[in-house]
Short mmCIF file of C-alpha atoms in Angstrom, two decimals:
data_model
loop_
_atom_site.label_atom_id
_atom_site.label_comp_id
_atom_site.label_asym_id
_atom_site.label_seq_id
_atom_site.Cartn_x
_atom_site.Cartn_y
_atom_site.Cartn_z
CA UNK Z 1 134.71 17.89 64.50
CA UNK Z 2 133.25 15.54 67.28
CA UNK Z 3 130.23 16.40 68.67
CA UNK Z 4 131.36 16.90 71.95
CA UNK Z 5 134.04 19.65 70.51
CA UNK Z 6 130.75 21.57 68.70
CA UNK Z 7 128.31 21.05 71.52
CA UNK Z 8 131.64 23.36 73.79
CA UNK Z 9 132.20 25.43 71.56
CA UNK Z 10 128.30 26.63 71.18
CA UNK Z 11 128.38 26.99 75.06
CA UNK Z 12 132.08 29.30 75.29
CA UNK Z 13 130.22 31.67 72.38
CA UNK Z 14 127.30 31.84 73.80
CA UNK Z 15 128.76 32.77 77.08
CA UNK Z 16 130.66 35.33 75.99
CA UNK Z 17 128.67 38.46 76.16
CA UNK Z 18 128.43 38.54 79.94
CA UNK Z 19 129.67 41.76 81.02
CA UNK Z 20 128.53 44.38 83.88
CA UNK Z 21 129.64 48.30 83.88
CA UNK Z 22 130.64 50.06 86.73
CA UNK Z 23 128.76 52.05 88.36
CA UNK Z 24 129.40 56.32 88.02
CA UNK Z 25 127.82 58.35 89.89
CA UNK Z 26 127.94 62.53 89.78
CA UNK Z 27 129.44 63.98 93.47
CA UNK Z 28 126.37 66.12 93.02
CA UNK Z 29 124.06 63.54 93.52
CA UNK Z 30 125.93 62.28 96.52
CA UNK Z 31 123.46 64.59 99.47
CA UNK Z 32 120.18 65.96 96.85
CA UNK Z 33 117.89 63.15 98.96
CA UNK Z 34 116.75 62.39 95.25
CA UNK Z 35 115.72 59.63 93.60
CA UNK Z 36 118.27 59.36 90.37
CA UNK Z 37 117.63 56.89 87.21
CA UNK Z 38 120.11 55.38 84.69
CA UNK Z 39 119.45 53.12 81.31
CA UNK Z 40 122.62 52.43 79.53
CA UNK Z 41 122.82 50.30 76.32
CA UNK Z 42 125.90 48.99 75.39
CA UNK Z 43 127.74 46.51 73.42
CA UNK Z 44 130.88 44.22 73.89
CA UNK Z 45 133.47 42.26 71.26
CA UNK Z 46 134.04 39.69 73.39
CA UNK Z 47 136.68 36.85 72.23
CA UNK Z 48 137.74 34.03 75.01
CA UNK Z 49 140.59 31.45 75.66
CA UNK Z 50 140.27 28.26 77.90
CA UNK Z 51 139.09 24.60 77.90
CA UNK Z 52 135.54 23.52 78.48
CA UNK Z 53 134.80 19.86 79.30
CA UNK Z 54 131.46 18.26 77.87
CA UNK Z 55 130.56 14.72 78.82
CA UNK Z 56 133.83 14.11 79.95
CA UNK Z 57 135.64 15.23 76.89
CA UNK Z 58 137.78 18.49 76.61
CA UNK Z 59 138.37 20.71 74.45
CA UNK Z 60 140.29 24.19 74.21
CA UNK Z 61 138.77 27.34 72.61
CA UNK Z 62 140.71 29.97 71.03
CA UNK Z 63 137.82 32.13 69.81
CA UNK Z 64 138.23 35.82 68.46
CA UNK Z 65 135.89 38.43 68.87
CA UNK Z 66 135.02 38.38 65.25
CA UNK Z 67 134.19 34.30 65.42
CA UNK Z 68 131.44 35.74 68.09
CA UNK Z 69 129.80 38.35 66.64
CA UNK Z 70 130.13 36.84 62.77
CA UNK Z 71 127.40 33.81 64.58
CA UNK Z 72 125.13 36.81 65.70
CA UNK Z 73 121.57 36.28 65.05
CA UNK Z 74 119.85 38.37 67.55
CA UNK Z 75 121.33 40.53 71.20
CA UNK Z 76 120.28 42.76 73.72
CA UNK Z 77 122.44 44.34 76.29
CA UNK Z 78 121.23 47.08 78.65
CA UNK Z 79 122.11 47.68 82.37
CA UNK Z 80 119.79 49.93 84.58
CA UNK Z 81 120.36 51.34 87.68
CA UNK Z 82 118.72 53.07 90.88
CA UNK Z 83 121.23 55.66 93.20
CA UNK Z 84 120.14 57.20 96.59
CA UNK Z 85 122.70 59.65 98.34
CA UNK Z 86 125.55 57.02 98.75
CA UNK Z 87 123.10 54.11 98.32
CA UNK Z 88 122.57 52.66 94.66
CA UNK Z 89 121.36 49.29 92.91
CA UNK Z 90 121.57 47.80 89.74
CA UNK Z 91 121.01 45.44 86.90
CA UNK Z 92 122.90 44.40 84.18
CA UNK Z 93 121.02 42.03 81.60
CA UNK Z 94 122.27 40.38 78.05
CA UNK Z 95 120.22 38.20 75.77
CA UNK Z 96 122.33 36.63 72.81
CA UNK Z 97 121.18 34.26 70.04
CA UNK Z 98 123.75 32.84 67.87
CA UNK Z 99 123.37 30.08 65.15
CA UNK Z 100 125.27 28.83 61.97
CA UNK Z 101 125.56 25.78 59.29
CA UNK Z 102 127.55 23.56 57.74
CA UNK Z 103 127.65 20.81 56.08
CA UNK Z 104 127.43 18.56 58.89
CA UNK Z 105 125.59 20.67 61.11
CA UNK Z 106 123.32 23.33 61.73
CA UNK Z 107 123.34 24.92 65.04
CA UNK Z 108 120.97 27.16 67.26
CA UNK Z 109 121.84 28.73 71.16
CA UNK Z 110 120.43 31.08 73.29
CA UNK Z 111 122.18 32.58 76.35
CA UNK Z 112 120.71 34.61 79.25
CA UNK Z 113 122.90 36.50 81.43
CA UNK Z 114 121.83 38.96 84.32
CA UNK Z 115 123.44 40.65 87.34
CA UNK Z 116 121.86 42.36 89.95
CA UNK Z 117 124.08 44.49 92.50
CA UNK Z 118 123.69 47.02 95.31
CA UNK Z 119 126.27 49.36 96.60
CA UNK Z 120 127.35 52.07 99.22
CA UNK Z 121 129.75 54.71 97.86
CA UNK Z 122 132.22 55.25 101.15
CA UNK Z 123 133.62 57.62 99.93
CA UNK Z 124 132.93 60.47 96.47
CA UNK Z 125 135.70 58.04 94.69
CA UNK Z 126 135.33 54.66 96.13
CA UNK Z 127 132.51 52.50 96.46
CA UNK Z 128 131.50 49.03 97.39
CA UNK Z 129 129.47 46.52 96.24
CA UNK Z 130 127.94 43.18 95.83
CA UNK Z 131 125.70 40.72 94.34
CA UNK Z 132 124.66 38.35 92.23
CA UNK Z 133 124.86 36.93 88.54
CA UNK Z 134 122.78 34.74 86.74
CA UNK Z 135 124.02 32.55 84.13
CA UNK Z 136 121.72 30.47 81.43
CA UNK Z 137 122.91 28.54 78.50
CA UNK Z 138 120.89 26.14 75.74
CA UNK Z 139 121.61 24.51 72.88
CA UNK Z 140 120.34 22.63 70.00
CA UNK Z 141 122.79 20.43 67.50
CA UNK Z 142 121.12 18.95 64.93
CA UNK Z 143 123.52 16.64 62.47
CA UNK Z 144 123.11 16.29 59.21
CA UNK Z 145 123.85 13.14 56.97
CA UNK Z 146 123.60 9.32 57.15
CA UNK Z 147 123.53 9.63 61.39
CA UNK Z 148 120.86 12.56 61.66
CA UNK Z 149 120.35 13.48 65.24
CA UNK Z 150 119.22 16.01 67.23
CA UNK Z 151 121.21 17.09 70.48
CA UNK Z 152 119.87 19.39 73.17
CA UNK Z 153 121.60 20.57 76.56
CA UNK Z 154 121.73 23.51 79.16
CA UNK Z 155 123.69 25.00 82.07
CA UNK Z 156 122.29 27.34 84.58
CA UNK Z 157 123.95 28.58 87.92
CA UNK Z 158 124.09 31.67 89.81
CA UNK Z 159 127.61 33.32 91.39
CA UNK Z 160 127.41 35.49 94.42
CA UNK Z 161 130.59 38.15 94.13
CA UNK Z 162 131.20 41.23 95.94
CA UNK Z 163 133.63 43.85 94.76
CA UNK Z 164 134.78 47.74 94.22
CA UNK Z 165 134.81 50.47 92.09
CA UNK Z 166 137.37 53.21 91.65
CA UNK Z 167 136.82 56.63 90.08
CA UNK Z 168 139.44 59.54 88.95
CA UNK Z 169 138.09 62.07 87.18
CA UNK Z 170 140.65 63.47 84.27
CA UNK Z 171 139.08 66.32 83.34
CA UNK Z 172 135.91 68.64 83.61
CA UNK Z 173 134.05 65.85 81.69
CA UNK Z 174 136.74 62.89 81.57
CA UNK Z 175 137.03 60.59 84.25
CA UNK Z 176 138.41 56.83 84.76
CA UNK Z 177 136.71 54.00 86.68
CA UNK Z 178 137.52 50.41 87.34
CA UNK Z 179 135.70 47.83 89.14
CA UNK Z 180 137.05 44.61 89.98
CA UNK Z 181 134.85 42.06 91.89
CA UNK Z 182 134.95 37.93 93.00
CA UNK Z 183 132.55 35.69 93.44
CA UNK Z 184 131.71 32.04 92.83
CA UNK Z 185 133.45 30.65 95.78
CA UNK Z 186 131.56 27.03 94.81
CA UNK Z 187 127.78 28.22 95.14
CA UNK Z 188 128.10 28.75 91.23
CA UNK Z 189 131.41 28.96 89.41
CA UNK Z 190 134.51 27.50 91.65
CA UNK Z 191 135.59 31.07 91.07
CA UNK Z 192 134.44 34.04 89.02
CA UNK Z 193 136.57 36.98 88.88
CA UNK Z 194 135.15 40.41 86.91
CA UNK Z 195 137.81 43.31 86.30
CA UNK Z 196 136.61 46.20 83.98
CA UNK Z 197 138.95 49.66 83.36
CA UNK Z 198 136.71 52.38 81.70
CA UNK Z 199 136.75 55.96 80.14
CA UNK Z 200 133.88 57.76 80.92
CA UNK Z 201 132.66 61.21 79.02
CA UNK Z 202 129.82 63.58 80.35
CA UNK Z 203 128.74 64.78 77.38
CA UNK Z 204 125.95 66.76 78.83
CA UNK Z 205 124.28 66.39 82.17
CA UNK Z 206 121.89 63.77 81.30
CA UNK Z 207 124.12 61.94 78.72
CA UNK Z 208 127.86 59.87 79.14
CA UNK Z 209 129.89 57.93 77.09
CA UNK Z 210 131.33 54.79 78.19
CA UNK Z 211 134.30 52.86 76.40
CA UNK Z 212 136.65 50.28 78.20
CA UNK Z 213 137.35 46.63 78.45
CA UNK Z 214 136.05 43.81 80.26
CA UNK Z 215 137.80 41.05 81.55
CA UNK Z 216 135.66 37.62 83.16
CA UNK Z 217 136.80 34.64 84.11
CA UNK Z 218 134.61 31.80 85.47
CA UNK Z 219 135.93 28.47 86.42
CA UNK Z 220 132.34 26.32 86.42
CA UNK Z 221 131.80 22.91 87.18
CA UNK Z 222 128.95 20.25 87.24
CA UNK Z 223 129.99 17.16 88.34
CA UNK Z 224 126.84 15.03 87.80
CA UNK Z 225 127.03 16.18 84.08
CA UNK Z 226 130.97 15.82 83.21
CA UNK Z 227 130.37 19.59 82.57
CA UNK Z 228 133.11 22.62 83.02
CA UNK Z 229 133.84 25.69 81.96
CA UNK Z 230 137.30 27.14 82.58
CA UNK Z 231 137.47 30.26 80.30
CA UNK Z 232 138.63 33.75 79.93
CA UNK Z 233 136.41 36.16 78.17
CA UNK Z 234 137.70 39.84 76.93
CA UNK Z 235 136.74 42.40 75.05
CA UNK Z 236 136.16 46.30 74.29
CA UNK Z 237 133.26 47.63 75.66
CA UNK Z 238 131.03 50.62 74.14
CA UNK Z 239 127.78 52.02 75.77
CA UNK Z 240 125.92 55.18 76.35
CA UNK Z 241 124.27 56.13 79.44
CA UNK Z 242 121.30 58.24 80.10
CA UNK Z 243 120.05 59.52 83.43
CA UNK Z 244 117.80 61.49 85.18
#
């Protein structure tokens, strides 16, 4: 495999993981005048389709969720969040480190991902929002054989988006939510588009259930460095929020 082809695929893995779950919040909490906390850990299967461009050169990924997480070293995913009456803001933040060897090459990444939002809930069902999202990616190639070398690169950039969420609750403890936001719009990504349908189970007042799928798509460019990525990433989502 060229080097080029490795040095994208390392980047579309390590991207993968970015994710961001919508925000539920209880119609009793929509008046109290209290102060309400959230910590959710959760995890995503991502897999991802596209082309990413690397000094010029192209190549297209096909990657399954299992080609992800079987290069798994080390992750952390968590989102936080603070609600006020109507008024609430969030983070969402993912650290991944992925490696793996060959013959020809050992590989080492590191991703950072992290979204901060704030929102106004219009109405007990519908609320708006917007925000940010940070993107960081490194990573180091080092090839084996008769023309050792080491490689190194990064990408960073940040896409403003703004966005909705829908909830319809099912049930006493069953509901459905699904936000859907855009963003990019050049600042970061030439266009970033986030949609994510959930199930949601209130277990007991202080504990929910989360399970869903996430859809991203980011269409990132960097012209000085023959750099793009144009790629779809998808996956199940599973996470567990506590509040108080």
């Amino acid at each position: 495999m060229k080097r080029s082809a490795w040095f994208a695929l390392v980047l579309a893995l390590i991207s993968a993981s970015a994710t961001s779950v919508a925000q539920v919040q209880d119609e009793a909490t929509l008046a109290d005048n209290k102060i309400h906390l959230e910590f959710m850990p959760y995890l995503i299967a991502p897999g991802m389709g596209g082309d990413v461009t690397v000094n010029g050169t192209t190549e297209t990924l096909n990657a399954s969720a299992g080609d992800v997480l079987s290069h798994l070293q080390f992750g952390f995913m968590a989102r936080t969040g603070i609600s006020y009456n109507r008024l609430f803001v969030g983070t969402d933040t993912v650290y991944m480190g992925l490696g793996g060897a060959n013959d020809a090459v050992d590989v080492g990444f590191d991703q950072w991902a992290a979204e901060l939002l704030g929102g106004y809930r219009v109405h007990p069902r519908i609320s708006l929002l917007g925000g940010v999202r940070y993107n960081s990616l490194s990573a180091n190639l080092k090839f084996k054989g008769p023309l050792e070398s080491n490689i190194r690169g990064s990408q960073v950039w940040w896409d403003p988006f703004f966005g909705a969420v829908g909830n319809i609750p099912l049930g006493k403890k069953l509901s459905a939510s699904t936000r859907f936001d855009i963003g990019g719009f050049g600042a970061g990504s030439q266009i970033a588009v986030n949609a994510e349908p959930l199930l949601n189970y209130q277990f007991t007042r202080r504990f929910m259930g989360t399970v869903g799928w996430k859809f991203l798509y980011q269409d990132y460019v960097n012209k000085g460095q023959a750099f793009e990525y144009d790629v779809l990433t998808q996956g199940p989502v599973l996470g567990l929020a506590i509040r108080w």
